[in-house]
Tab-separated table of C-alpha atoms in Angstrom:
chain	number	residue	atom	x	y	z
A	1	MET	CA	0.000	0.000	0.000
A	2	ASN	CA	1.482	3.347	-1.056
A	3	LEU	CA	1.435	5.752	1.874
A	4	SER	CA	2.268	9.166	0.516
A	5	ALA	CA	1.935	12.124	2.852
A	6	GLY	CA	-1.486	12.914	1.402
A	7	ILE	CA	-3.107	9.561	2.142
A	8	GLN	CA	-4.955	9.887	5.423
A	9	SER	CA	-7.974	7.604	5.066
A	10	ILE	CA	-9.295	4.700	3.053
A	11	PRO	CA	-12.732	4.317	1.451
A	12	LEU	CA	-15.538	2.280	2.946
A	13	SER	CA	-17.895	0.325	0.709
A	14	ASP	CA	-20.797	2.685	1.456
A	15	GLY	CA	-18.939	5.721	0.124
A	16	ASN	CA	-17.695	7.056	3.447
A	17	GLN	CA	-14.046	7.224	4.526
A	18	ILE	CA	-12.226	5.954	7.607
A	19	PRO	CA	-8.908	7.405	8.830
A	20	LEU	CA	-6.103	4.845	8.843
A	21	LEU	CA	-5.041	5.766	12.352
A	22	GLY	CA	-7.317	6.295	15.316
A	23	LEU	CA	-7.048	6.689	19.057
A	24	GLY	CA	-8.484	3.929	21.203
A	25	THR	CA	-10.132	5.359	24.309
A	26	TYR	CA	-10.522	2.304	26.535
A	27	GLY	CA	-9.071	2.599	29.997
A	28	ASP	CA	-9.787	0.310	32.929
A	29	PRO	CA	-12.280	2.393	34.936
A	30	ARG	CA	-10.849	0.932	38.143
A	31	THR	CA	-7.377	2.343	37.514
A	32	THR	CA	-7.727	5.160	34.977
A	33	PRO	CA	-8.056	8.600	36.614
A	34	LYS	CA	-11.225	10.518	35.809
A	35	GLY	CA	-10.680	13.124	33.131
A	36	SER	CA	-7.973	11.114	31.351
A	37	ALA	CA	-10.046	10.540	28.217
A	38	LEU	CA	-11.133	14.186	28.134
A	39	GLU	CA	-7.602	15.549	28.183
A	40	CYS	CA	-6.104	12.910	25.886
A	41	VAL	CA	-8.769	13.278	23.189
A	42	LYS	CA	-8.309	17.058	23.208
A	43	LEU	CA	-4.553	16.587	22.925
A	44	ALA	CA	-5.019	14.052	20.147
A	45	ILE	CA	-7.163	16.469	18.154
A	46	ASP	CA	-4.493	19.140	18.556
A	47	VAL	CA	-1.875	16.646	17.348
A	48	GLY	CA	-3.996	15.799	14.303
A	49	TYR	CA	-6.032	12.695	15.151
A	50	ARG	CA	-9.529	12.676	13.720
A	51	HIS	CA	-10.562	9.058	14.369
A	52	PHE	CA	-11.667	8.019	17.864
A	53	ASP	CA	-12.788	4.563	18.930
A	54	GLY	CA	-15.028	4.296	21.989
A	55	ALA	CA	-17.886	2.399	23.556
A	56	LEU	CA	-20.645	2.767	26.101
A	57	VAL	CA	-19.041	0.079	28.262
A	58	TYR	CA	-15.782	2.031	28.473
A	59	PHE	CA	-17.616	4.306	30.918
A	60	ASN	CA	-15.900	7.399	29.527
A	61	GLU	CA	-17.943	8.316	26.459
A	62	HIS	CA	-19.090	11.465	28.261
A	63	GLU	CA	-15.464	12.606	28.448
A	64	VAL	CA	-14.769	11.743	24.818
A	65	GLY	CA	-17.884	13.610	23.713
A	66	GLN	CA	-16.987	16.626	25.817
A	67	ALA	CA	-13.493	16.744	24.323
A	68	ILE	CA	-14.859	16.606	20.775
A	69	ARG	CA	-17.451	19.297	21.482
A	70	GLU	CA	-14.892	21.597	23.118
A	71	LYS	CA	-12.537	21.336	20.143
A	72	ILE	CA	-15.439	22.031	17.792
A	73	ALA	CA	-16.442	25.034	19.903
A	74	ASP	CA	-12.938	26.549	19.854
A	75	GLY	CA	-12.734	26.198	16.082
A	76	SER	CA	-10.061	23.497	15.997
A	77	VAL	CA	-12.278	21.110	14.011
A	78	LYS	CA	-15.727	20.778	12.550
A	79	ARG	CA	-18.011	17.858	13.357
A	80	GLU	CA	-17.565	16.465	9.853
A	81	ASP	CA	-13.795	16.320	10.448
A	82	ILE	CA	-14.238	13.835	13.294
A	83	PHE	CA	-14.768	10.097	12.818
A	84	TYR	CA	-16.235	8.469	15.922
A	85	CYS	CA	-16.842	4.736	16.247
A	86	GLY	CA	-19.241	3.500	18.930
A	87	LYS	CA	-20.255	-0.050	19.800
A	88	LEU	CA	-23.409	-2.058	20.450
A	89	TRP	CA	-22.804	-4.012	23.649
A	90	ASN	CA	-23.779	-7.646	24.252
A	91	THR	CA	-26.780	-6.852	26.462
A	92	PHE	CA	-28.514	-4.897	23.683
A	93	HIS	CA	-28.801	-7.510	20.912
A	94	PRO	CA	-32.611	-7.894	20.962
A	95	PRO	CA	-33.843	-5.723	18.059
A	96	GLU	CA	-36.029	-3.546	20.282
A	97	LEU	CA	-32.969	-2.595	22.377
A	98	VAL	CA	-30.644	-1.633	19.520
A	99	ARG	CA	-31.839	1.895	18.813
A	100	PRO	CA	-32.198	2.796	22.512
A	101	ALA	CA	-28.588	1.656	23.027
A	102	LEU	CA	-27.361	3.849	20.180
A	103	GLU	CA	-29.444	6.764	21.411
A	104	ARG	CA	-27.901	6.288	24.854
A	105	THR	CA	-24.446	6.636	23.312
A	106	LEU	CA	-25.520	9.742	21.390
A	107	LYS	CA	-26.991	11.269	24.542
A	108	THR	CA	-23.787	10.520	26.447
A	109	LEU	CA	-21.615	11.994	23.694
A	110	LYS	CA	-24.089	14.855	23.121
A	111	LEU	CA	-23.692	14.338	19.390
A	112	ASP	CA	-26.358	13.951	16.697
A	113	TYR	CA	-24.803	10.916	15.027
A	114	VAL	CA	-21.836	8.572	15.124
A	115	ASP	CA	-19.753	7.856	12.050
A	116	LEU	CA	-19.477	4.115	12.617
A	117	TYR	CA	-21.484	1.873	14.922
A	118	ILE	CA	-20.405	-1.736	15.275
A	119	MET	CA	-21.760	-4.894	16.846
A	120	GLU	CA	-19.013	-5.497	19.400
A	121	LEU	CA	-19.311	-9.271	19.644
A	122	PRO	CA	-21.230	-11.989	17.758
A	123	MET	CA	-22.757	-13.196	21.019
A	124	ALA	CA	-25.129	-11.784	23.594
A	125	PHE	CA	-25.442	-11.484	27.350
A	126	LYS	CA	-28.731	-11.474	29.215
A	127	PRO	CA	-30.397	-8.065	28.703
A	128	GLY	CA	-30.708	-5.910	31.784
A	129	LYS	CA	-29.041	-3.194	33.809
A	130	GLU	CA	-25.860	-5.210	34.331
A	131	PHE	CA	-23.377	-5.010	31.440
A	132	TYR	CA	-21.672	-8.198	32.658
A	133	PRO	CA	-24.457	-10.372	34.113
A	134	LYS	CA	-23.219	-13.400	36.035
A	135	TYR	CA	-24.583	-16.368	37.927
A	136	LYS	CA	-23.694	-16.788	41.577
A	137	ASP	CA	-20.817	-19.059	40.554
A	138	GLY	CA	-19.272	-16.203	38.556
A	139	LYS	CA	-20.067	-17.528	35.090
A	140	TYR	CA	-21.542	-15.127	32.539
A	141	ILE	CA	-25.244	-15.331	31.723
A	142	TYR	CA	-25.475	-15.639	27.960
A	143	HIS	CA	-28.556	-14.955	25.873
A	144	HIS	CA	-29.843	-16.243	22.548
A	145	THR	CA	-29.025	-13.884	19.714
A	146	ASP	CA	-30.204	-13.664	16.121
A	147	LEU	CA	-27.404	-11.728	14.443
A	148	CYS	CA	-29.503	-11.043	11.361
A	149	ALA	CA	-32.366	-9.599	13.406
A	150	THR	CA	-29.930	-7.419	15.350
A	151	TRP	CA	-28.399	-6.283	12.063
A	152	GLU	CA	-31.785	-5.291	10.672
A	153	ALA	CA	-32.299	-3.084	13.724
A	154	LEU	CA	-28.921	-1.491	13.049
A	155	GLU	CA	-29.904	-0.903	9.432
A	156	ALA	CA	-32.969	0.976	10.673
A	157	CYS	CA	-30.682	3.205	12.759
A	158	LYS	CA	-28.659	4.040	9.658
A	159	ASP	CA	-31.815	4.788	7.707
A	160	ALA	CA	-32.885	7.110	10.529
A	161	GLY	CA	-29.634	9.082	10.223
A	162	LEU	CA	-28.277	8.150	13.643
A	163	VAL	CA	-25.167	6.526	12.183
A	164	LYS	CA	-23.250	6.964	8.922
A	165	SER	CA	-21.782	3.465	8.573
A	166	LEU	CA	-22.327	0.045	10.117
A	167	GLY	CA	-19.775	-2.591	11.015
A	168	VAL	CA	-18.977	-5.537	13.254
A	169	SER	CA	-16.251	-6.648	15.619
A	170	ASN	CA	-14.716	-10.005	16.494
A	171	PHE	CA	-16.596	-11.723	13.642
A	172	ASN	CA	-15.107	-14.731	11.898
A	173	ARG	CA	-15.725	-15.648	8.268
A	174	ARG	CA	-18.805	-17.758	8.992
A	175	GLN	CA	-20.432	-14.985	10.977
A	176	LEU	CA	-19.642	-12.421	8.280
A	177	GLU	CA	-21.153	-14.731	5.663
A	178	LEU	CA	-24.306	-14.979	7.748
A	179	LEU	CA	-24.833	-11.228	7.385
A	180	LEU	CA	-23.597	-10.897	3.809
A	181	ASN	CA	-25.951	-13.669	2.669
A	182	LYS	CA	-28.929	-12.398	4.659
A	183	PRO	CA	-32.033	-12.106	2.450
A	184	GLY	CA	-33.018	-8.484	2.023
A	185	LEU	CA	-29.678	-7.098	3.208
A	186	LYS	CA	-29.848	-3.287	2.905
A	187	HIS	CA	-26.497	-2.207	4.303
A	188	LYS	CA	-23.497	-4.535	4.349
A	189	PRO	CA	-20.939	-4.281	7.147
A	190	VAL	CA	-18.177	-1.916	6.046
A	191	SER	CA	-15.656	-2.961	8.694
A	192	ASN	CA	-14.647	-5.767	11.013
A	193	GLN	CA	-12.703	-4.783	14.125
A	194	VAL	CA	-10.499	-7.617	15.398
A	195	GLU	CA	-7.255	-8.090	17.286
A	196	CYS	CA	-4.452	-7.718	14.769
A	197	HIS	CA	-0.696	-7.204	15.220
A	198	PRO	CA	2.604	-8.834	14.131
A	199	TYR	CA	2.020	-11.772	16.492
A	200	PHE	CA	-1.560	-12.251	15.251
A	201	THR	CA	-1.683	-11.205	11.611
A	202	GLN	CA	-5.081	-12.688	10.622
A	203	PRO	CA	-4.080	-13.307	6.951
A	204	LYS	CA	-7.074	-15.474	5.974
A	205	LEU	CA	-9.639	-13.192	7.570
A	206	LEU	CA	-7.959	-10.128	6.067
A	207	GLU	CA	-8.090	-11.629	2.592
A	208	TYR	CA	-11.753	-12.576	2.994
A	209	CYS	CA	-12.575	-9.050	4.148
A	210	ARG	CA	-10.719	-7.569	1.186
A	211	GLN	CA	-12.612	-9.799	-1.239
A	212	ASN	CA	-15.911	-8.594	0.219
A	213	GLY	CA	-15.160	-4.897	0.535
A	214	ILE	CA	-14.829	-4.974	4.318
A	215	VAL	CA	-12.107	-2.888	5.948
A	216	MET	CA	-10.270	-4.595	8.792
A	217	VAL	CA	-9.706	-2.452	11.871
A	218	GLY	CA	-7.039	-3.766	14.215
A	219	PHE	CA	-7.397	-3.338	17.947
A	220	CYS	CA	-4.446	-4.111	20.226
A	221	PRO	CA	-2.109	-3.277	17.296
A	222	LEU	CA	0.774	-3.072	19.780
A	223	GLY	CA	0.063	-6.524	21.165
A	224	SER	CA	-2.519	-8.058	23.479
A	225	SER	CA	-3.325	-6.213	26.672
A	226	ARG	CA	-1.107	-7.350	29.541
A	227	ASP	CA	-4.118	-8.425	31.562
A	228	SER	CA	-3.287	-11.424	33.732
A	229	SER	CA	-6.894	-12.613	33.557
A	230	TRP	CA	-6.498	-13.629	29.925
A	231	VAL	CA	-2.839	-13.234	28.903
A	232	ASN	CA	0.136	-15.331	29.956
A	233	LEU	CA	2.389	-12.680	31.465
A	234	LYS	CA	5.357	-15.016	31.110
A	235	SER	CA	5.198	-14.442	27.368
A	236	PRO	CA	7.393	-11.529	26.239
A	237	PRO	CA	5.576	-8.313	25.265
A	238	LEU	CA	5.311	-7.728	21.520
A	239	LEU	CA	7.201	-4.444	21.757
A	240	GLU	CA	10.232	-6.257	23.156
A	241	ASP	CA	10.390	-8.619	20.184
A	242	LYS	CA	13.973	-8.734	18.926
A	243	LEU	CA	13.013	-8.509	15.245
A	244	LEU	CA	10.784	-5.460	15.737
A	245	VAL	CA	13.461	-3.793	17.852
A	246	SER	CA	16.144	-4.479	15.233
A	247	ILE	CA	13.972	-3.143	12.390
A	248	GLY	CA	13.236	-0.060	14.446
A	249	ARG	CA	16.925	0.451	15.149
A	250	LYS	CA	17.704	0.181	11.415
A	251	TYR	CA	15.163	2.865	10.466
A	252	ASN	CA	15.477	4.985	13.594
A	253	LYS	CA	11.971	4.076	14.722
A	254	SER	CA	10.536	2.466	17.827
A	255	SER	CA	9.210	-1.088	17.890
A	256	ALA	CA	5.730	0.412	18.419
A	257	GLN	CA	6.026	2.436	15.229
A	258	VAL	CA	7.218	-0.632	13.333
A	259	ALA	CA	4.277	-2.688	14.609
A	260	LEU	CA	1.764	0.017	13.650
A	261	ARG	CA	3.313	0.559	10.246
A	262	PHE	CA	3.178	-3.186	9.573
A	263	ASN	CA	-0.613	-3.119	9.670
A	264	VAL	CA	-1.097	0.259	8.036
A	265	GLN	CA	0.895	-0.850	4.982
A	266	ARG	CA	-1.459	-3.832	4.657
A	267	GLY	CA	-4.447	-1.489	4.636
A	268	VAL	CA	-5.459	-2.397	8.185
A	269	VAL	CA	-6.768	0.551	10.190
A	270	VAL	CA	-5.076	0.764	13.603
A	271	ILE	CA	-6.504	2.201	16.829
A	272	PRO	CA	-3.755	2.117	19.464
A	273	LYS	CA	-4.964	3.281	22.866
A	274	SER	CA	-2.942	5.539	25.083
A	275	PHE	CA	-3.384	8.084	27.849
A	276	THR	CA	0.264	9.154	27.628
A	277	ARG	CA	0.988	12.466	25.917
A	278	GLU	CA	4.240	11.459	24.240
A	279	ARG	CA	2.944	8.077	23.067
A	280	ILE	CA	-0.117	9.699	21.497
A	281	LYS	CA	2.205	11.958	19.485
A	282	HIS	CA	4.648	9.121	18.802
A	283	ASN	CA	1.989	6.802	17.360
A	284	PHE	CA	0.594	9.551	15.152
A	285	GLN	CA	3.918	9.867	13.325
A	286	VAL	CA	3.425	6.427	11.766
A	287	VAL	CA	0.861	7.660	9.238
A	288	TYR	CA	1.193	11.416	9.463
A	289	PRO	CA	4.914	12.275	9.639
A	290	CYS	CA	4.299	15.958	10.324
A	291	TYR	CA	2.374	17.705	13.035
A	292	GLY	CA	2.858	21.236	14.239
A	293	ASN	CA	6.499	22.109	13.585
A	294	VAL	CA	7.750	18.543	13.986
A	295	CYS	CA	8.322	16.255	11.014
A	296	VAL	CA	9.633	12.708	10.951
A	297	ALA	CA	11.413	11.260	7.938
């Protein structure tokens, strides 16, 4: 993929565009200080980011929305400059709950529409007030889901002007085929957000998405979260990989920049998350080598 300085986004199959680089806004609400998302999104907009990935279950959409509105108010950007992706959580799969869930996100953001709204997982939890419903033994309470029926409810949200584009997340080929082959399909998924990085390259899924006009968006592009509940912490972090470090040393880049560039050059959108000022700037240089008075070769 040719990445000249002018290429900043790639087309979606519905005619819209998605920036190649976005800022992930997830932060563990138990450990992330309040106001972190607000300040980091404002900084990111000043740096040049226009793509922001969030979700109702991140518990910080109000901060993200406030940051976007403040930067619009001070003239830094216009609403149409911003690309915001929100997510339909597992407890809202029943068709009658889809639009209320999206409207809840819009109310929290205090925005009229989102640019991309995706079904976060191809499975459902029991609907209710709890986002993570569990039995007394600690196991999750799952719920029957009809992905096609949920998708039809999402299509109605697009027709109502509440969202510009529709996508999915964590879908495999079979689940994508279920939607693509749905009788009466009005709006095909334009994107599929999945974990994707040099240790988990997803070549078969990427090729299938390409063949069907679906853009792959890679979360955890710097490697899986170092969460002991689902990652073996004895495994070395991706960013310490000797090959990535050596490539970075050769081109005067960091291993993080090498990992991000790996996906971007394959046409995979990346949404690295960070609440660190310097890392937010550092990651941005992968696609956009100049910001402010600083340029990177």
